[in-house]
Short mmCIF file of C-alpha atoms in Angstrom, two decimals:
data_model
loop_
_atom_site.label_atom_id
_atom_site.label_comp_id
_atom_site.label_asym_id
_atom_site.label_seq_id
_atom_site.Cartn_x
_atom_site.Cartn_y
_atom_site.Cartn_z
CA UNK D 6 83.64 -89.93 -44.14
CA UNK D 7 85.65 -91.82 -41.85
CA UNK D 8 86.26 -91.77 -37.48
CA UNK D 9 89.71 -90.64 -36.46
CA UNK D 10 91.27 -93.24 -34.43
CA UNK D 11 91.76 -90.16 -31.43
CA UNK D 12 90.14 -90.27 -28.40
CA UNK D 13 89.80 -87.91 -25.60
CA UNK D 14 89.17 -87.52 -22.10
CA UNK D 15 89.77 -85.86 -18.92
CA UNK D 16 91.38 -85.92 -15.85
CA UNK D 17 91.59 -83.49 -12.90
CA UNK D 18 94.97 -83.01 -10.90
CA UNK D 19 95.77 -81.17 -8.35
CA UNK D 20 98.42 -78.62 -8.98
CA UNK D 21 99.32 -75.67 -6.94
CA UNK D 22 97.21 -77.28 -4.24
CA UNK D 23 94.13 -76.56 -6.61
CA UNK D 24 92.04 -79.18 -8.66
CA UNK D 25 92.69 -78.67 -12.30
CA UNK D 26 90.58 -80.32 -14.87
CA UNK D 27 92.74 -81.43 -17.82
CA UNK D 28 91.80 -82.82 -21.04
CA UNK D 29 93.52 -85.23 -22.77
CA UNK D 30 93.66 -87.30 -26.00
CA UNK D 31 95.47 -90.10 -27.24
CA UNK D 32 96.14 -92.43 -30.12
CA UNK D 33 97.98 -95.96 -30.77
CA UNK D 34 99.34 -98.58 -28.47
CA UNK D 35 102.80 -99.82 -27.55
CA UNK D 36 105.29 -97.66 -25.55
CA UNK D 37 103.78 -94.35 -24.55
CA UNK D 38 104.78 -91.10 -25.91
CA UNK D 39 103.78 -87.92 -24.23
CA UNK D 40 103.92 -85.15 -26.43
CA UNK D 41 103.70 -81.05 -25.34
CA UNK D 42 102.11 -78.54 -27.05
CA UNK D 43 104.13 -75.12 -27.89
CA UNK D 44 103.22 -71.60 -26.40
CA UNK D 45 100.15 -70.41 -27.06
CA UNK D 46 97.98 -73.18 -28.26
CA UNK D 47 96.95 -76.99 -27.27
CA UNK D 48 97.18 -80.14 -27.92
CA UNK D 49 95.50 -80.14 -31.58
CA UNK D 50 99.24 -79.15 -32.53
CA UNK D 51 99.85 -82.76 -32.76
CA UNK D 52 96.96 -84.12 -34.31
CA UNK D 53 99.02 -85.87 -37.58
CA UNK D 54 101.22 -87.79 -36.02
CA UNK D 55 98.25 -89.45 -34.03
CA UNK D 56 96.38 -89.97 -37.58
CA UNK D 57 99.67 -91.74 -38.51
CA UNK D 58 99.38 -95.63 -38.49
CA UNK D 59 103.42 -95.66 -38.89
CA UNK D 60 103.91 -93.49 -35.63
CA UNK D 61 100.78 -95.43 -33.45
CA UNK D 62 101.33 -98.60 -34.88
CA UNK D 63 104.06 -99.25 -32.02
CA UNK D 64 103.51 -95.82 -29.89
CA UNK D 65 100.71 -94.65 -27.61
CA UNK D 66 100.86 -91.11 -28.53
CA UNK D 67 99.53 -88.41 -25.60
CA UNK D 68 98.90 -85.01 -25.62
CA UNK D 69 97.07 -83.17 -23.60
CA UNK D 70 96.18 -79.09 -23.09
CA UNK D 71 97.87 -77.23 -20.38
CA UNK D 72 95.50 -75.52 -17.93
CA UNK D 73 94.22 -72.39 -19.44
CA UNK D 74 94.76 -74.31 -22.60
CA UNK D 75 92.02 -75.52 -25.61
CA UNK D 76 89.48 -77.92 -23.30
CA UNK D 77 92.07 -77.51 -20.23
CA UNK D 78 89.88 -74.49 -18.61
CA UNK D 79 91.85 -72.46 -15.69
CA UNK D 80 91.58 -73.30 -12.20
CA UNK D 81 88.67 -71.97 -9.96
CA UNK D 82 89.62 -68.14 -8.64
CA UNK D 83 90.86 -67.26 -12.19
CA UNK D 84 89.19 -64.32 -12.83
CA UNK D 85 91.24 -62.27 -10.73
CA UNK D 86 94.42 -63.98 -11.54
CA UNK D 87 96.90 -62.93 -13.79
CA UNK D 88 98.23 -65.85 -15.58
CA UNK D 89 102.14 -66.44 -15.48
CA UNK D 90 103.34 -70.05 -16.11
CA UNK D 91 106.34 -71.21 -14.61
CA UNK D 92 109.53 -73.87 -14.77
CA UNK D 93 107.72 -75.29 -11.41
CA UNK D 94 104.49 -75.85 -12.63
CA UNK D 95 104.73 -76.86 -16.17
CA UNK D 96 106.66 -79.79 -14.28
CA UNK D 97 104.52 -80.62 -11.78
CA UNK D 98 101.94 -80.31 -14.34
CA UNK D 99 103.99 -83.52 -16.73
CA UNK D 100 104.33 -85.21 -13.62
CA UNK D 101 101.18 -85.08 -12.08
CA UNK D 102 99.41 -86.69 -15.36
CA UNK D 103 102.00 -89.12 -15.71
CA UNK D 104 101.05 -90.46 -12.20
CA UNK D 105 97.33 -89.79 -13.13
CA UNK D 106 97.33 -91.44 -16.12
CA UNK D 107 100.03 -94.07 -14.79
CA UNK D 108 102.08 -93.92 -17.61
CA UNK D 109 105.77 -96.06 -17.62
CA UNK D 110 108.47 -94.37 -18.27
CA UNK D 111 107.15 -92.06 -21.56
CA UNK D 112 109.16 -90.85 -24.42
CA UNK D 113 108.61 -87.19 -23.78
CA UNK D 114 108.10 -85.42 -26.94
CA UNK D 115 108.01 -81.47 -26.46
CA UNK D 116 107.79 -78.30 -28.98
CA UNK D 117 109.22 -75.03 -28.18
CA UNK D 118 108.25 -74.27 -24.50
CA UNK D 119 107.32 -77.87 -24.48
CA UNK D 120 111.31 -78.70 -25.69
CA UNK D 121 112.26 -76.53 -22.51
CA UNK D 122 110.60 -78.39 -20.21
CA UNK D 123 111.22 -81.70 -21.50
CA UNK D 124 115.26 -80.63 -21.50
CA UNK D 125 114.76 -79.45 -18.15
CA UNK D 126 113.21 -82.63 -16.91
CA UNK D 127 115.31 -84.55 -18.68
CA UNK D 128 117.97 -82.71 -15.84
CA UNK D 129 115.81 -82.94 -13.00
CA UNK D 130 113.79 -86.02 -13.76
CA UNK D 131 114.81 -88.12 -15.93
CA UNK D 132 114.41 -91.49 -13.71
CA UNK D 133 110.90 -90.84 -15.06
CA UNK D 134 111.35 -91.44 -18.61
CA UNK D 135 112.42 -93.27 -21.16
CA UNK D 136 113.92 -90.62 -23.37
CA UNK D 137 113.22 -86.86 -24.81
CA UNK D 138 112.59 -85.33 -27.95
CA UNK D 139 113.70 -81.57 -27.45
CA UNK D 140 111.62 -80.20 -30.50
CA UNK D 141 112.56 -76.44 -31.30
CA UNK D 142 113.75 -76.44 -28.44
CA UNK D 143 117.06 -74.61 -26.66
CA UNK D 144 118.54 -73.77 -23.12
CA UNK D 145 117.15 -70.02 -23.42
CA UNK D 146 116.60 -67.10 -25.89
CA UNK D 147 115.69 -63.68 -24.98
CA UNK D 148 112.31 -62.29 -26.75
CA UNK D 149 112.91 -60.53 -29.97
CA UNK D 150 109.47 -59.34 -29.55
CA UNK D 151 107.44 -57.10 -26.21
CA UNK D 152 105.31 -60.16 -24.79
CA UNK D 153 103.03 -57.70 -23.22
CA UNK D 154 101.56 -56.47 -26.97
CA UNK D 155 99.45 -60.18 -26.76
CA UNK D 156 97.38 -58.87 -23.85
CA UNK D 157 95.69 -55.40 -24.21
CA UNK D 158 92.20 -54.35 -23.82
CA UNK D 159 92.42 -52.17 -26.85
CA UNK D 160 93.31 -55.62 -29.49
CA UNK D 161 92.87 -59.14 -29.90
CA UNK D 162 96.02 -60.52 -28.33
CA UNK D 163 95.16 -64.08 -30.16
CA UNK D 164 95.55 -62.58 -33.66
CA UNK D 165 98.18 -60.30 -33.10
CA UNK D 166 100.09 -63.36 -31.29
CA UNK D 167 98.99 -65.43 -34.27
CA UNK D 168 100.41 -62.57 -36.52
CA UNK D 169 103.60 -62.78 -34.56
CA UNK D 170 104.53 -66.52 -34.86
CA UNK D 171 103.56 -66.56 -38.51
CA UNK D 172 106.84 -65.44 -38.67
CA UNK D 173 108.06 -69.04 -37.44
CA UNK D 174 106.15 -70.89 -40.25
CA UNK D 175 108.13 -71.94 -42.93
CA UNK D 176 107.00 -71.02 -46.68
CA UNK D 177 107.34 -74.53 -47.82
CA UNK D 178 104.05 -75.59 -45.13
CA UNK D 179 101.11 -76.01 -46.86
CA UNK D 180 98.33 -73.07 -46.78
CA UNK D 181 95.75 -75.14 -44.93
CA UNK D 182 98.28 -76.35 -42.25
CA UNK D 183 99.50 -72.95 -41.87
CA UNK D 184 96.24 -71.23 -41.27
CA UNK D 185 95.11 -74.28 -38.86
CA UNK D 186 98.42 -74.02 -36.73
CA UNK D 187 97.80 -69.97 -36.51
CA UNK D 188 94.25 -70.31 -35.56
CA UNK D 189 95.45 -72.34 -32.61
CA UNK D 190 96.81 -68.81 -31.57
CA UNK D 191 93.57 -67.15 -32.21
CA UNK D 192 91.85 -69.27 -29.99
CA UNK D 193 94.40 -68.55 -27.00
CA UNK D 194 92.56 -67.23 -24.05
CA UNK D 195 93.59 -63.13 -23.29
CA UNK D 196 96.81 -63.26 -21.66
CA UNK D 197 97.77 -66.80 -22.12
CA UNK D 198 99.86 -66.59 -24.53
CA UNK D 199 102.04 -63.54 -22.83
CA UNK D 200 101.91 -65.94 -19.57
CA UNK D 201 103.60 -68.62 -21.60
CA UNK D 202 106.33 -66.46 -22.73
CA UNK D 203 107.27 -64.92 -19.97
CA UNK D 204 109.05 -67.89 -18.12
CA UNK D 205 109.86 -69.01 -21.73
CA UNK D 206 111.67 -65.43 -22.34
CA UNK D 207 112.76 -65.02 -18.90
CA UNK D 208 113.89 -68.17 -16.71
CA UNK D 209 117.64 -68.75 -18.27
CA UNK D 210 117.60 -72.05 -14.95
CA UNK D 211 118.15 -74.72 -17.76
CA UNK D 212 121.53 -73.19 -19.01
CA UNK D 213 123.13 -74.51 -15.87
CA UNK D 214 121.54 -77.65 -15.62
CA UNK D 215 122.30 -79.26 -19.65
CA UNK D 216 125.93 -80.47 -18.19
CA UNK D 217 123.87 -82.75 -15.82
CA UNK D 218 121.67 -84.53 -18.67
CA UNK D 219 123.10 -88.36 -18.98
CA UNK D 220 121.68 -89.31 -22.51
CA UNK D 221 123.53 -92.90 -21.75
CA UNK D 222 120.55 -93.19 -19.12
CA UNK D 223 117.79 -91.44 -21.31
CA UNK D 224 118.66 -90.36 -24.65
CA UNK D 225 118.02 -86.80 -25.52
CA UNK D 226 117.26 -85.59 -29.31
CA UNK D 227 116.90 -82.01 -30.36
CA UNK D 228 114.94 -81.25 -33.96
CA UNK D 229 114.90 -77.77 -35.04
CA UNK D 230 113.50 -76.12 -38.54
CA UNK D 231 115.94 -73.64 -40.43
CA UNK D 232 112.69 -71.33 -40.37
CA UNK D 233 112.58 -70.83 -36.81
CA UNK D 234 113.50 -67.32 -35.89
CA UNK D 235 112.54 -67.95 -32.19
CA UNK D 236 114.95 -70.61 -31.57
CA UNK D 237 117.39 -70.93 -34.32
CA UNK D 238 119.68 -73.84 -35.92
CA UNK D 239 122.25 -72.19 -34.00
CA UNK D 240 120.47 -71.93 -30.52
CA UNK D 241 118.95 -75.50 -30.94
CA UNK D 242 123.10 -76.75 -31.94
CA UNK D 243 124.24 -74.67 -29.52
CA UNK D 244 122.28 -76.44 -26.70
CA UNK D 245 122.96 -79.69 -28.19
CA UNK D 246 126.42 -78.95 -28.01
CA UNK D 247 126.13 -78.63 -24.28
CA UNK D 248 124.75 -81.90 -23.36
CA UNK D 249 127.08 -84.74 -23.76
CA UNK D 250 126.01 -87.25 -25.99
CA UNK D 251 122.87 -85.31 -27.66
CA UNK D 252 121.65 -85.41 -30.99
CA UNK D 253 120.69 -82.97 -33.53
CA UNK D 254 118.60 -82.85 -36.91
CA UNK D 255 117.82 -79.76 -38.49
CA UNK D 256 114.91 -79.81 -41.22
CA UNK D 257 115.50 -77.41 -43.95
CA UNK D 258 112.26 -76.38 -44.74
CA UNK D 259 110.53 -76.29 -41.46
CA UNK D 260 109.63 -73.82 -38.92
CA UNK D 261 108.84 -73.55 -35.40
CA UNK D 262 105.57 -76.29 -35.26
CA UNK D 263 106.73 -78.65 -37.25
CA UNK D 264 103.96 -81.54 -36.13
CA UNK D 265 101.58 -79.06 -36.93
CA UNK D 266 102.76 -76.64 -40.14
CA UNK D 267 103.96 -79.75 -42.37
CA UNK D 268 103.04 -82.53 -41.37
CA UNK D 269 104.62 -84.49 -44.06
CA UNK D 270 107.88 -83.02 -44.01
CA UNK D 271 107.84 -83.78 -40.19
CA UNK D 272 107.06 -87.38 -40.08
CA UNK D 273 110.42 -88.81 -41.12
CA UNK D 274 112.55 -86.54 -38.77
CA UNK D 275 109.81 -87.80 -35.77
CA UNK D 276 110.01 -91.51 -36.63
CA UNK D 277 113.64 -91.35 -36.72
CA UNK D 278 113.74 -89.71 -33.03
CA UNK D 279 111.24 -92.41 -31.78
CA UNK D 280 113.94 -94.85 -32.87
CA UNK D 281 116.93 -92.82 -31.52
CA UNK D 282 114.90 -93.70 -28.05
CA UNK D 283 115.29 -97.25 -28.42
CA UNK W 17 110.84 -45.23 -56.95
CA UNK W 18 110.08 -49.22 -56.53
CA UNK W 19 107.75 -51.42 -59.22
CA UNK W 20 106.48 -53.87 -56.78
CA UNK W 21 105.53 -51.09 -54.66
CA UNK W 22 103.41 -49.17 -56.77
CA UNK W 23 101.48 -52.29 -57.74
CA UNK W 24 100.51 -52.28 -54.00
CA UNK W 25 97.44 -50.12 -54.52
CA UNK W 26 95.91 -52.10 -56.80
CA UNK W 27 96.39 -55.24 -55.48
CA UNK W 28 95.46 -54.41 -52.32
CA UNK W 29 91.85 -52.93 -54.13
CA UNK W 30 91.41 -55.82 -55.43
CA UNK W 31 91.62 -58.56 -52.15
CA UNK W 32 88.66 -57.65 -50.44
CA UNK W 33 89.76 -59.69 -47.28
CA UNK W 34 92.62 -57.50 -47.26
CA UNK W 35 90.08 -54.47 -46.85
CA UNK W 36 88.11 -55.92 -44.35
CA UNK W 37 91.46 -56.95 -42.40
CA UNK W 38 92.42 -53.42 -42.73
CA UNK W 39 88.82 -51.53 -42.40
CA UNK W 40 90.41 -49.66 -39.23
CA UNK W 41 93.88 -48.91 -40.61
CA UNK W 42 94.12 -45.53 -41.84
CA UNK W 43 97.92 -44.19 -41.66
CA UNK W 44 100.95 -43.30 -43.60
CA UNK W 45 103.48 -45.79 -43.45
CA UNK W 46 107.43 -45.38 -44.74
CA UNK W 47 109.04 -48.36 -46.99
CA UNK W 48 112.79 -47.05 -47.28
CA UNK W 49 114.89 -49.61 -49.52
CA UNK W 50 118.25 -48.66 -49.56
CA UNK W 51 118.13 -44.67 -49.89
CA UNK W 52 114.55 -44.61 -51.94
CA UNK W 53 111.41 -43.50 -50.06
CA UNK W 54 107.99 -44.82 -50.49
CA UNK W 55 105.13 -43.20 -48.67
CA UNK W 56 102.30 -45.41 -48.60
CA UNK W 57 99.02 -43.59 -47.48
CA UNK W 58 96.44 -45.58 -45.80
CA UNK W 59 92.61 -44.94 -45.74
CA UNK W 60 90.71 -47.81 -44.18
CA UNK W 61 92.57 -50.13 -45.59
CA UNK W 62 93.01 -48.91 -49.13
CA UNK W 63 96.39 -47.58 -50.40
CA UNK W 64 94.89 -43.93 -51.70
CA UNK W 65 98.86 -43.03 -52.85
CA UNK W 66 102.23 -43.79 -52.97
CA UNK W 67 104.20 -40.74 -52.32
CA UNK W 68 107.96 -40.69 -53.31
CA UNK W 69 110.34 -39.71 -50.95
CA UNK W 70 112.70 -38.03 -49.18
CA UNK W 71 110.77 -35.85 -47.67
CA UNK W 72 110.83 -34.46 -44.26
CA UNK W 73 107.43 -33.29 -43.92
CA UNK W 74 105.72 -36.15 -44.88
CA UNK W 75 104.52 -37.45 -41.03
CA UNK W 76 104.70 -41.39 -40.89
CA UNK W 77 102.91 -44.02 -37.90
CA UNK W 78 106.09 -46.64 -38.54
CA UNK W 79 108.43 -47.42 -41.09
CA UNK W 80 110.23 -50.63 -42.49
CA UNK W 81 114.40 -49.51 -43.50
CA UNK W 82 116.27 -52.27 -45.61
CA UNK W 83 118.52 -52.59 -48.34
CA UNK W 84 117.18 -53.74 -52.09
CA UNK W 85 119.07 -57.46 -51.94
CA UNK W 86 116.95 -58.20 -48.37
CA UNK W 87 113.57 -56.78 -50.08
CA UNK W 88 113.76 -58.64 -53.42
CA UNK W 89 114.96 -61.83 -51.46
CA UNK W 90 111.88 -61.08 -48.89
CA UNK W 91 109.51 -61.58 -52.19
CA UNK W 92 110.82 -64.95 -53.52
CA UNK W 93 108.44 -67.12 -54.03
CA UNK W 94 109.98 -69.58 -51.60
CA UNK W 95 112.62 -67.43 -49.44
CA UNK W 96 115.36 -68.42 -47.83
CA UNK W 97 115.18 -68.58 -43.47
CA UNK W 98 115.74 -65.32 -42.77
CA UNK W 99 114.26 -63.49 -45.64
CA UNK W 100 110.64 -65.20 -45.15
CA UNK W 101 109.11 -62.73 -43.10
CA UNK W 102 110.02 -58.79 -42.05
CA UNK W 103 110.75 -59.98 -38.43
CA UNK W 104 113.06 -62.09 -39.63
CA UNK W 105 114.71 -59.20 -41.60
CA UNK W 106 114.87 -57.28 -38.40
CA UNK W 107 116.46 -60.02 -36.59
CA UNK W 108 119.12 -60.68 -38.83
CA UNK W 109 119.57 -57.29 -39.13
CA UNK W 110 118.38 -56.71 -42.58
CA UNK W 111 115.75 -54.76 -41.80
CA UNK W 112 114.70 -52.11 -39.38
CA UNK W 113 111.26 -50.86 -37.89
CA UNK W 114 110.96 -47.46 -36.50
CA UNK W 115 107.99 -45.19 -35.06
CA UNK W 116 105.14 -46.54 -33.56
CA UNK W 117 105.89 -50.43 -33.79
CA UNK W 118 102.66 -51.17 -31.55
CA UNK W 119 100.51 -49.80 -34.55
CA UNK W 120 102.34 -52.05 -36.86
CA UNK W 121 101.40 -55.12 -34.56
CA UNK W 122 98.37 -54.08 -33.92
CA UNK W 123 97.41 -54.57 -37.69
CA UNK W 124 100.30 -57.33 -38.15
CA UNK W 125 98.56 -59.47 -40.20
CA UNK W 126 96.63 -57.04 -42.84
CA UNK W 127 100.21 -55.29 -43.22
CA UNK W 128 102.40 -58.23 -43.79
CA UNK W 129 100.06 -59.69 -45.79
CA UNK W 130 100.48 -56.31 -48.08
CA UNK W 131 104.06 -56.22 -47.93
CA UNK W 132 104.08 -59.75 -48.87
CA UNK W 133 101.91 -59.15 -52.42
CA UNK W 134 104.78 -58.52 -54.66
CA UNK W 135 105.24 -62.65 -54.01
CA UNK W 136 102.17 -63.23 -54.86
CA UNK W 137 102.17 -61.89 -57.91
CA UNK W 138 105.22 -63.04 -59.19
CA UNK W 139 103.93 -66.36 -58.60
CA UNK W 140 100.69 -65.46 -60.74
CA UNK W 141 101.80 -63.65 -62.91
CA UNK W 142 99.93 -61.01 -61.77
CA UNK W 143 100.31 -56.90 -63.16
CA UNK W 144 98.06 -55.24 -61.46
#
């Protein structure tokens, strides 16, 4: 029996002109890391790495749950709302807790649509931190798959979306880890995961912007799993490719959740980004 | 007509989470490997036969195409990226779906989780 050393919170910021209660939860001490959850799921996605005395010993790891996310619940007026995330929010969203929580210049540590943004902020916004880990992450891939099948009234959109990504776990994760990073999926609230993916599958902005990313101002490192089929070894090298002075590391027998599917496997390839940010 | 596929019945009899995951799944489904058909008949779940093919009067929800080297890489014990999962057939090309894909996703995880037996019981040992 022991007391995990994470702690959470919450915090309400206004976005979109509305008040948005967000929960949060952190782990360690030294220079702050703010990490993003994937499509689909929340902040539990990184929950080993903030166990992990060798990552927190000299990091304050924080993640937090989008809104419409795990504890992050949607904004008043959402019942008649269809959910679409965009480019625009998800960074107003980063920068509005940043300011909340009055965080110096983060790592930012992101995971699939999480590696977007944090590629696209490293772009727009990168005065604001201190460097970016691009996780699964790429300037833009089509769907391979109809986001619309994860919200019907006629099936559970959380287990065929958890179905789905299964397909982005690698077969070298352990069983436990696999089921726990596909019940995250489960969980998602109807139509949240479809909202995610449709400025993920859709908003091709960040192609144009990767030529403006100075790494010799904030370093930018992309990780990527050979077992990703959404965004491949050659998407993630292809982006990489684009930004001057990137770096890339490509795990062998990893997928598309990497924190969250193994954690062990992930650790080293995580510790040696935090030190490619020094 | 395929080994590993005529196991299926039994080992799908004999996972009853498999049953319960597949209590509303009663349909014909088409495995085609290379230019041998396998009709796999659906009733709540249970595989009540495996019908050899071709036929063209044999009606069919969806089917799963691909070629015998893609199939027996698919059940590996530990496959290679690509060959880990049937969307990952289909995007590499490998593999291809046809008919009513929206009843395959509908029951995505009961169906992959049969296609993916022959891997499990290579790892066990398993004959039945």
């Amino acid at each position: 029996m022991s007391i995990e050393p994470i702690t959470g919170r919450y915090v309400t910021l206004q976005l979109g002109g509305r008040p948005h209660r967000i929960y949060f939860e952190e782990a360690g001490s030294g220079r702050p890391v703010l990490c993003l959850h994937t499509a689909g799921a929340h902040s539990a996605q990184w929950r080993h790495l903030m166990n992990d005395a060798d990552v927190t010993g000299g990091h304050r790891l924080i993640a937090f749950d989008m809104p419409w996310h795990g504890k992050s619940l949607p904004p008043e007026g959402s019942e008649t709302e269809e959910y679409l995330l965009t480019t625009e929010a998800y960074i107003e969203t980063v920068l509005a807790l940043i300011d909340a929580l009055e965080l110096e210049a983060p790592v930012l540590a992101g995971c699939s649509m999480g590696g977007r943004i944090a590629l696209q902020l490293a772009a727009l916004h990168p005065e604001r931190f201190a460097g970016f880990i691009a996780i699964e992450a790429s300037d833009f891939q089509p769907a391979w798959y109809d986001i619309d099948w994860f919200h019907r009234p006629d099936a559970h959109g959380g287990e065929m979306g958890a179905a789905l990504v299964s397909a982005n776990i690698s077969p070298h994760a352990p069983a436990a880890e696999r089921w726990n990073t596909l019940w995250m999926f489960m969980q998602s609230g109807p139509g949240v995961f479809r909202g995610d993916l449709s400025f993920y599958t859709q908003d091709d902005s960040l192609i144009g912007r990767l030529g403006q990313i100075d790494t010799a101002r904030t370093p930018v490192h992309i990780i990527v799993g050979a077992y990703d089929l959404t965004c491949t070894p050659e998407d993630a090298r292809r982006t990489a490719e684009a930004i001057p002075g990137a770096t890339l590391a490509v795990m062998d027998e990893l997928g598309h959740f990497p924190m969250s599917e193994h954690p062990e496997g992930f650790r080293p390839f995580f510790l040696e980004a935090l030190d490619k940010m020094r | 007509m395929l080994s590993e596929i005529e196991r299926l019945p039994a080992q799908v009899a004999a996972r009853p989470h498999l049953l319960r995951l597949g209590r509303l799944f009663s349909e014909t489904v088409l495995i085609r490997v290379d230019d041998v058909e396998h009709y796999l008949v659906f009733d709540r779940g249970r595989i009540e036969a495996v019908l050899p093919g071709p036929s063209k009067k044999i009606p069919y929800r969806f089917a799963i195409a691909t070629d015998g080297e893609a199939i027996a890489k698919f059940w590996e014990l530990l496959p290679e990226p690509g060959f880990h999962d049937i969307f990952g057939l289909v995007k590499t090309g490998r593999a291809e779906i046809l008919g009513d894909i929206l009843a395959l996703v509908k029951n995505l995880r009961f169906f992959k989780e049969v296609l993916a037996l022959p891997r499990g019981a290579r790892v066990t040992g398993e004959s039945a």
